[in-house]
mmCIF file of C-alpha atoms in Angstrom:
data_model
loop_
_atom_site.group_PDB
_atom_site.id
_atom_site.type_symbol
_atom_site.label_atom_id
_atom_site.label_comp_id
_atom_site.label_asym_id
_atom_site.label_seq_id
_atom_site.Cartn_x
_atom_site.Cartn_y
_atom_site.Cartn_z
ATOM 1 C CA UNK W 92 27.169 9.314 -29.425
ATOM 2 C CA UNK W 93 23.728 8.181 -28.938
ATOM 3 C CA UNK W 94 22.114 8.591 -25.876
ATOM 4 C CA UNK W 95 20.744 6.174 -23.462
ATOM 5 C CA UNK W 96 17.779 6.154 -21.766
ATOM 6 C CA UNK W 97 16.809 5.379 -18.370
ATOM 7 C CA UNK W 98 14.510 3.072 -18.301
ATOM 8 C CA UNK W 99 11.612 3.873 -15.011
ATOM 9 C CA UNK W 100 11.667 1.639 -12.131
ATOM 10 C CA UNK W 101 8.822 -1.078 -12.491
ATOM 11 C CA UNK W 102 6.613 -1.553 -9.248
ATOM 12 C CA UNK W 103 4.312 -3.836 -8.285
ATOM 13 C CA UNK W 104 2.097 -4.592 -5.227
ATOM 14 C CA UNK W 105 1.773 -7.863 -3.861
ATOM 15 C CA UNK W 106 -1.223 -8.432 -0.602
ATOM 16 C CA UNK W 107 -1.372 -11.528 0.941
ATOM 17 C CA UNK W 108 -4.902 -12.348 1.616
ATOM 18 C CA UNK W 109 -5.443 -15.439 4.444
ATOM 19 C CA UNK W 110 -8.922 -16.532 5.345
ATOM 20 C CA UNK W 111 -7.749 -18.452 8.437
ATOM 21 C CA UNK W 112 -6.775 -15.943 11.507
ATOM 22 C CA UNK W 113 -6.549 -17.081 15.229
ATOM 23 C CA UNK W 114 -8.064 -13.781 16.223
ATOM 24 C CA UNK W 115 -9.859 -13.001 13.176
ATOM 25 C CA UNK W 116 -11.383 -15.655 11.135
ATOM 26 C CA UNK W 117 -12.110 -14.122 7.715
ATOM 27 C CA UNK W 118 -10.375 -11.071 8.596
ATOM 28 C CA UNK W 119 -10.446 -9.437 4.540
ATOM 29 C CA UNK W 120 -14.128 -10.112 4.140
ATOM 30 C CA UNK W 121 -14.800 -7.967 6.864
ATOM 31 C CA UNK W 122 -16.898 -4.793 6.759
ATOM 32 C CA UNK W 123 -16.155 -1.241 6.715
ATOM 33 C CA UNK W 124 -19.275 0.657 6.419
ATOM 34 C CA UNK W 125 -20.742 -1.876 4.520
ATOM 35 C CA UNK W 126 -17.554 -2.588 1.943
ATOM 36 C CA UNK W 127 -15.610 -5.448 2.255
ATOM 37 C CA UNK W 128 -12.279 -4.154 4.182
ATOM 38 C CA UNK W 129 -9.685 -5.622 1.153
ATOM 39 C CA UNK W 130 -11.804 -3.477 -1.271
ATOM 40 C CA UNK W 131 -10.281 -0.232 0.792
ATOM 41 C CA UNK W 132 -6.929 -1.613 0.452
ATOM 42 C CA UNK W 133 -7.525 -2.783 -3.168
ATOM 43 C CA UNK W 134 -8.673 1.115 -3.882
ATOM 44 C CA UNK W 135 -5.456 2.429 -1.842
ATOM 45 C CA UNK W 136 -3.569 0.094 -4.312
ATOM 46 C CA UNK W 137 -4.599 1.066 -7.425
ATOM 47 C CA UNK W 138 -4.489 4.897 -6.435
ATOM 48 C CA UNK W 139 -0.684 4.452 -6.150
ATOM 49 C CA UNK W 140 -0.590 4.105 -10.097
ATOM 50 C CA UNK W 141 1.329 0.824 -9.318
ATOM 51 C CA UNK W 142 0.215 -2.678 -10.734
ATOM 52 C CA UNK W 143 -1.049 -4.650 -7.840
ATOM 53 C CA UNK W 144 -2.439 -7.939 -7.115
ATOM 54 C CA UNK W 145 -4.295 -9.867 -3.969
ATOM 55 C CA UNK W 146 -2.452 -13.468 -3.247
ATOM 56 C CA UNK W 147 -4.410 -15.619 -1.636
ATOM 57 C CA UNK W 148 -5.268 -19.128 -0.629
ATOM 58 C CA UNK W 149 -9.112 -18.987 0.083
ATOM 59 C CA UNK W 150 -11.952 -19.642 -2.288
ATOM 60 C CA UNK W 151 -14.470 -17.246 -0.173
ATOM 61 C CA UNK W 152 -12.074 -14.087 -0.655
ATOM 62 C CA UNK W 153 -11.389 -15.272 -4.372
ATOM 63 C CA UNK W 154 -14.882 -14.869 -4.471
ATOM 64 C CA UNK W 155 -15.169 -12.197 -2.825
ATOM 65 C CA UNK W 156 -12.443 -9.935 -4.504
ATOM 66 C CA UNK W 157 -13.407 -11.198 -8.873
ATOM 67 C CA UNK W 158 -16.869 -9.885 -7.542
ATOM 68 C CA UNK W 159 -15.756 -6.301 -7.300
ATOM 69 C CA UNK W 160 -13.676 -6.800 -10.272
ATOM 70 C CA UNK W 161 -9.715 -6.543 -8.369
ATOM 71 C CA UNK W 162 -7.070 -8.449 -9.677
ATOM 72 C CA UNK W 163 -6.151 -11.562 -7.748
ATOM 73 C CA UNK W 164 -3.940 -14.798 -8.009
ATOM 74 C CA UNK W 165 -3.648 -18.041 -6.236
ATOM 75 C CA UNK W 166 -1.223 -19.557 -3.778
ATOM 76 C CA UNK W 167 -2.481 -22.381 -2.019
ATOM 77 C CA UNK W 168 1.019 -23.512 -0.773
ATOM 78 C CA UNK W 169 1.204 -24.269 3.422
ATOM 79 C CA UNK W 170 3.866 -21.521 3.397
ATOM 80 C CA UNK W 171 3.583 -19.698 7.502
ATOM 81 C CA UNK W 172 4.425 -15.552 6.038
ATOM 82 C CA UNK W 173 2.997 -13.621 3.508
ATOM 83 C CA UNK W 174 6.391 -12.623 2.220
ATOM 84 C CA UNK W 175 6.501 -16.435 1.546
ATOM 85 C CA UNK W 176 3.389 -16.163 -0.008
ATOM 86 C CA UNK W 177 3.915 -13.170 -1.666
ATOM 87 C CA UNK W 178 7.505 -14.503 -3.384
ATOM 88 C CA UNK W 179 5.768 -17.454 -4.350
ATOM 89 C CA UNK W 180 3.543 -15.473 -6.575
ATOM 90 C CA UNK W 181 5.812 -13.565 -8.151
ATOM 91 C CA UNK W 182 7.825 -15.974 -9.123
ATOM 92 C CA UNK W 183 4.601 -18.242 -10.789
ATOM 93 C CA UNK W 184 2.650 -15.407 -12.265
ATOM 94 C CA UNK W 185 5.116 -11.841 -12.823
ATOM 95 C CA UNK W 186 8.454 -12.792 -13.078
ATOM 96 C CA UNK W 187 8.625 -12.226 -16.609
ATOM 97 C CA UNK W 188 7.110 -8.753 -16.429
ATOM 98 C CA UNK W 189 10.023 -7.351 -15.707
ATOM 99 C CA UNK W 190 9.458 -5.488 -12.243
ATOM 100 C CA UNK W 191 12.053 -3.729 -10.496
ATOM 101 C CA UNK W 192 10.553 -3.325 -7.050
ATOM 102 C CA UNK W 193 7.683 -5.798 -5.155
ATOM 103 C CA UNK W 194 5.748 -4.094 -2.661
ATOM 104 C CA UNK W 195 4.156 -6.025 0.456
ATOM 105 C CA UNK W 196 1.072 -4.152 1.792
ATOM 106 C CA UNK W 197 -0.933 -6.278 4.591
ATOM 107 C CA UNK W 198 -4.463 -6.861 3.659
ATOM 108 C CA UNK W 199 -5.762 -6.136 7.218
ATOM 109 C CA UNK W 200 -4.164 -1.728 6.490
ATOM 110 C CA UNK W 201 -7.062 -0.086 4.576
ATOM 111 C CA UNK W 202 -5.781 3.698 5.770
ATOM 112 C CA UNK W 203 -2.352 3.078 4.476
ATOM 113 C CA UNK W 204 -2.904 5.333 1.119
ATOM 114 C CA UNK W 205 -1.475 4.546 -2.138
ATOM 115 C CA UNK W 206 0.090 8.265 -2.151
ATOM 116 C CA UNK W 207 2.196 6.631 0.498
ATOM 117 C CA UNK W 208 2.674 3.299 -1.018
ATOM 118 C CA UNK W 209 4.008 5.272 -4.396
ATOM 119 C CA UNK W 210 6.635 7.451 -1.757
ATOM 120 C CA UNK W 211 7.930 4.415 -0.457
ATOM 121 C CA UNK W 212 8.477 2.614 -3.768
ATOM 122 C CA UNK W 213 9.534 5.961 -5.561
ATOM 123 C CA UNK W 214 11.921 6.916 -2.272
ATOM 124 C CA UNK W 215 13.385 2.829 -2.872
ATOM 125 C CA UNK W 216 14.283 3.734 -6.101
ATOM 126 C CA UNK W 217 16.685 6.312 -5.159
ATOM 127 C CA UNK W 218 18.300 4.397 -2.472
ATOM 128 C CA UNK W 219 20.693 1.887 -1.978
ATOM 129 C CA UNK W 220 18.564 -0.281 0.124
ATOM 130 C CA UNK W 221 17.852 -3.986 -0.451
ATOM 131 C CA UNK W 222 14.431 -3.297 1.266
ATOM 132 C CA UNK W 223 12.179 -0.154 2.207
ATOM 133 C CA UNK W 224 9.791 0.396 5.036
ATOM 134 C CA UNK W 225 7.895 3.526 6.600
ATOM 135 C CA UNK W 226 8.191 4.750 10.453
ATOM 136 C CA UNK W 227 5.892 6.987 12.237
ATOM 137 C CA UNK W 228 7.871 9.255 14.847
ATOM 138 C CA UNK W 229 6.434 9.346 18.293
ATOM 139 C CA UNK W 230 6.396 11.093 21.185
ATOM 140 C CA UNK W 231 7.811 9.535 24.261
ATOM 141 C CA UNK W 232 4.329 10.091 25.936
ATOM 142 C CA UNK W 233 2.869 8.257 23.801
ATOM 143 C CA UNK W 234 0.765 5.484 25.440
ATOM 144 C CA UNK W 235 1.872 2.528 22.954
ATOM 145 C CA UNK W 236 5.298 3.026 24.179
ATOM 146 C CA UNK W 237 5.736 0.179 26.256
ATOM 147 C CA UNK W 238 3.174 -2.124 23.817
ATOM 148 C CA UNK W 239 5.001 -5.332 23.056
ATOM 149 C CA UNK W 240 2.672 -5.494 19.973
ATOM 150 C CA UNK W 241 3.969 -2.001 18.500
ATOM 151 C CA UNK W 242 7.099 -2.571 17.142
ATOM 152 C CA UNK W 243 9.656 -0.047 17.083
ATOM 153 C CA UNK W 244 12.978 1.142 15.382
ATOM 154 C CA UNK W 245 15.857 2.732 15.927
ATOM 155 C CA UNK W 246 17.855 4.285 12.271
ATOM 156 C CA UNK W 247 19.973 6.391 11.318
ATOM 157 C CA UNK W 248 18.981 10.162 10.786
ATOM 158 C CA UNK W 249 22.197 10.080 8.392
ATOM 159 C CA UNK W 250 22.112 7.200 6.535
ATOM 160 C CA UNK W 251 18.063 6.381 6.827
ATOM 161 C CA UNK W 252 18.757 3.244 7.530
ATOM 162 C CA UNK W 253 17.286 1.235 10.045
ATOM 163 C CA UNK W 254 19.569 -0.312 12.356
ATOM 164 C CA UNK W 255 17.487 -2.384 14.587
ATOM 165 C CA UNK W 256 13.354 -3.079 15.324
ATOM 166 C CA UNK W 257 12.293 -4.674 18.563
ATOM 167 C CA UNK W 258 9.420 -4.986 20.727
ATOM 168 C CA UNK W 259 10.590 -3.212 23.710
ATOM 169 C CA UNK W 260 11.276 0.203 24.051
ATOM 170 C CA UNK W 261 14.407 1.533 22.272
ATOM 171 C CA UNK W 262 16.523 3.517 21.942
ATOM 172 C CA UNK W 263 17.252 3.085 25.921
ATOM 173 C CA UNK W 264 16.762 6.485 27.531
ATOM 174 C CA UNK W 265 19.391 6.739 30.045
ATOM 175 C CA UNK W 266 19.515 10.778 30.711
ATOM 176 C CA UNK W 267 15.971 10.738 30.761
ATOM 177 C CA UNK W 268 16.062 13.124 27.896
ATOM 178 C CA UNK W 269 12.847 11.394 26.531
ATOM 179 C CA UNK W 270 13.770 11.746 22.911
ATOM 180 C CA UNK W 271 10.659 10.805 20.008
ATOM 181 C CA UNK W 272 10.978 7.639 18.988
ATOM 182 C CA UNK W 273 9.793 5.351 15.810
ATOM 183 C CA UNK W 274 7.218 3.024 15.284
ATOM 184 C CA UNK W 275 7.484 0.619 12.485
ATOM 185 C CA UNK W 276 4.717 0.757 10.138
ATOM 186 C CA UNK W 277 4.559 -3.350 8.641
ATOM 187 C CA UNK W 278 4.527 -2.192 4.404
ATOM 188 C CA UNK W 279 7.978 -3.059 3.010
ATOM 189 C CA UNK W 280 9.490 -2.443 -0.321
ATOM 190 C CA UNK W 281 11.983 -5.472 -2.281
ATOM 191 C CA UNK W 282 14.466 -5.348 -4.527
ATOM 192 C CA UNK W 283 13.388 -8.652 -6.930
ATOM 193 C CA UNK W 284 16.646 -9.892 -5.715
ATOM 194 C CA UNK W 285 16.018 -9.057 -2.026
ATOM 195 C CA UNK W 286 13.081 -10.718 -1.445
ATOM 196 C CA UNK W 287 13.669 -13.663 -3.375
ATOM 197 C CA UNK W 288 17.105 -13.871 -0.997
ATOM 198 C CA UNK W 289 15.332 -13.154 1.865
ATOM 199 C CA UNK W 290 12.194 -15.949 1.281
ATOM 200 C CA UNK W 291 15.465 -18.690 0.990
ATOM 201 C CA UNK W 292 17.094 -17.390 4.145
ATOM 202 C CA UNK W 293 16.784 -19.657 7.179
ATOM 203 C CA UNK W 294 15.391 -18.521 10.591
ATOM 204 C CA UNK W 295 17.454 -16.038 12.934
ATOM 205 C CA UNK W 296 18.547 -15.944 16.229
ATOM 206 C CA UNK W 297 16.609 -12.345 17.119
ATOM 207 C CA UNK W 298 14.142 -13.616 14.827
ATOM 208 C CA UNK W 299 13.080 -16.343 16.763
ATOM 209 C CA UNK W 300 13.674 -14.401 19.863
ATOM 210 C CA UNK W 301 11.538 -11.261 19.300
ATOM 211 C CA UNK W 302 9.499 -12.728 16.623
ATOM 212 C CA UNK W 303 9.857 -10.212 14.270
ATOM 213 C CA UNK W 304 10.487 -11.161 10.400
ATOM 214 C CA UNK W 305 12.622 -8.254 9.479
ATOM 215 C CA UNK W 306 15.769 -9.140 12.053
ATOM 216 C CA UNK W 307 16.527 -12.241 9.567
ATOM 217 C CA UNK W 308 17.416 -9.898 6.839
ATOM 218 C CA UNK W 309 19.292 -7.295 9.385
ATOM 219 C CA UNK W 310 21.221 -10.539 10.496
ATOM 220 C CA UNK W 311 22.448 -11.713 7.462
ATOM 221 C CA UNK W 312 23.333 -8.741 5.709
ATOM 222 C CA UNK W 313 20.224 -7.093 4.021
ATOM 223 C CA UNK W 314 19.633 -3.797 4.278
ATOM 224 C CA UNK W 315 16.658 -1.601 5.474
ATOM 225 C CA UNK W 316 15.884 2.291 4.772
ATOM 226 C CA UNK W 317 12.855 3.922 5.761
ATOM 227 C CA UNK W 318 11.308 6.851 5.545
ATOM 228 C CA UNK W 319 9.029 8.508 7.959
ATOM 229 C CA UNK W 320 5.041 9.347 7.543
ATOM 230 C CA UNK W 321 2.610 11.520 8.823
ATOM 231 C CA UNK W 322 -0.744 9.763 8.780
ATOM 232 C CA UNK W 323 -2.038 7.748 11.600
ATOM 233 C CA UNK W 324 -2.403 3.981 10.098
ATOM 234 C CA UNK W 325 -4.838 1.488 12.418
ATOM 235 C CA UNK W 326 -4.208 -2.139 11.618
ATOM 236 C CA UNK W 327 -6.919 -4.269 11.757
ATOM 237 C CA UNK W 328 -6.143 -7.193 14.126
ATOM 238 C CA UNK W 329 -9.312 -7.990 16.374
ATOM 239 C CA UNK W 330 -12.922 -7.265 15.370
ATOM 240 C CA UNK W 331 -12.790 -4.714 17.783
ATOM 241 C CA UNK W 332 -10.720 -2.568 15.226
ATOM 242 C CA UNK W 333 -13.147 -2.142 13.100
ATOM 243 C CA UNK W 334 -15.261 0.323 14.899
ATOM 244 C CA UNK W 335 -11.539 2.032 15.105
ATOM 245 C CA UNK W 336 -11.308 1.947 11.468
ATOM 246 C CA UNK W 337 -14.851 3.331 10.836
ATOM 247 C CA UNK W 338 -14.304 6.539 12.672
ATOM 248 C CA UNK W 339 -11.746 7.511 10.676
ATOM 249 C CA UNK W 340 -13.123 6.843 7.461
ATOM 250 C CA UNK W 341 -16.714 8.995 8.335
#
């Protein structure tokens, strides 16, 4: 009987790259000791040994990115998430290239390493998630508890699977036991399928209420594992960040 062969899950990275940020005008552009802050995540990218490409809708970080050689398509569609973005690409430039898995990393992480990027794809693969995401497990001391901009998650420690995200504090301590919690780190993982489910899906209820993307797919029916990391990741959201960034990376 001849014997068939596994073929290995197919990844590939997709960062959606906006010039235009309230807070941040130009936010990819920016510099990091002199290096253009995408170039850290386009480094981070290819050191996952994962195919990966920037989407974006600007001329100045087309530019900007072909200059330094990184791979990069466009998507000039008014489209308001980068998972919109992101699933638009995909489907105009790599559907035929047979991928498995599409990986959303935010332009504005450059510490999240691709050594983490390949254990969240590689940990999808042998799951039976529709989508995959990474937590970092707190202390209940710690002082971005009560931040309505850290977003955090309660899961399963049987299943891995993540059961809810909000902006307030949760799980509620009521025995004042003050158990760790998880914060939700914003890189997610799709099954082809998943996302391109997902991107037709209309607006939720907690959606709209908390303002956080991933409730739509909780709410009708997707589901999210995770698995938990070590490092310390700094998003870059103000230009005030920056200076966060750099002492890390000296």
């Amino acid at each position: 009987m001849e014997k068939v062969v596994k073929r290995m899950a197919k990844f590939l990275i997709l960062v959606p790259a906006r010039y235009g940020s309230s807070r941040f005008p130009g936010k990819p552009l920016a510099k990091i000791h002199n290096k253009m802050m995408i170039e850290y995540v386009i480094q981070n990218c290819k050191s996952s040994g994962f195919d990966y490409s920037i989407v974006t809708d600007s001329d100045e970080i087309e530019s900007g990115i072909r200059g330094i050689g990184g791979n990069i398509v466009r998507v000039d569609d008014d489209v308001t998430t980068g998972s919109a973005r992101i699933a638009l690409a995909y489907q105009r430039f790599f559907k035929n290239n047979n991928y498995d898995y599409i990986i959303n990393v935010q332009g504005d992480e450059p510490l999240l390493l691709g050594e983490t990027m390949k254990r969240i794809g590689e940990a999808h693969a042998n799951s039976p998630f529709d989508i995959y995401t990474a937590l970092k497990k707190r202390e209940w001391s710690y002082s971005e508890r009560e931040n309505p901009n850290v977003v955090k998650c309660v899961k399963s420690d049987i299943t891995h699977q993540c059961l809810y995200f909000s902006r307030s504090t949760i799980p509620y301590d009521r025995d004042g036991s003050k158990p760790n919690w998880f914060q939700h780190v914003g890189v997610y993982s799709y099954k082809v399928a998943a996302l391109e489910k997902f991107v037709e899906l209309d607006d939720s209820g907690l959606e709209n209420i908390e303002k956080l993307e991933q409730l739509r797919a909780l709410e009708n029916g997707l589901t999210i594992g995770a698995i938990e990391i070590e490092e310390n990741l700094i998003g870059v959201d103000t230009p005030e960040d920056i200076k966060r960034v750099e002492k890390v990376l000296m």
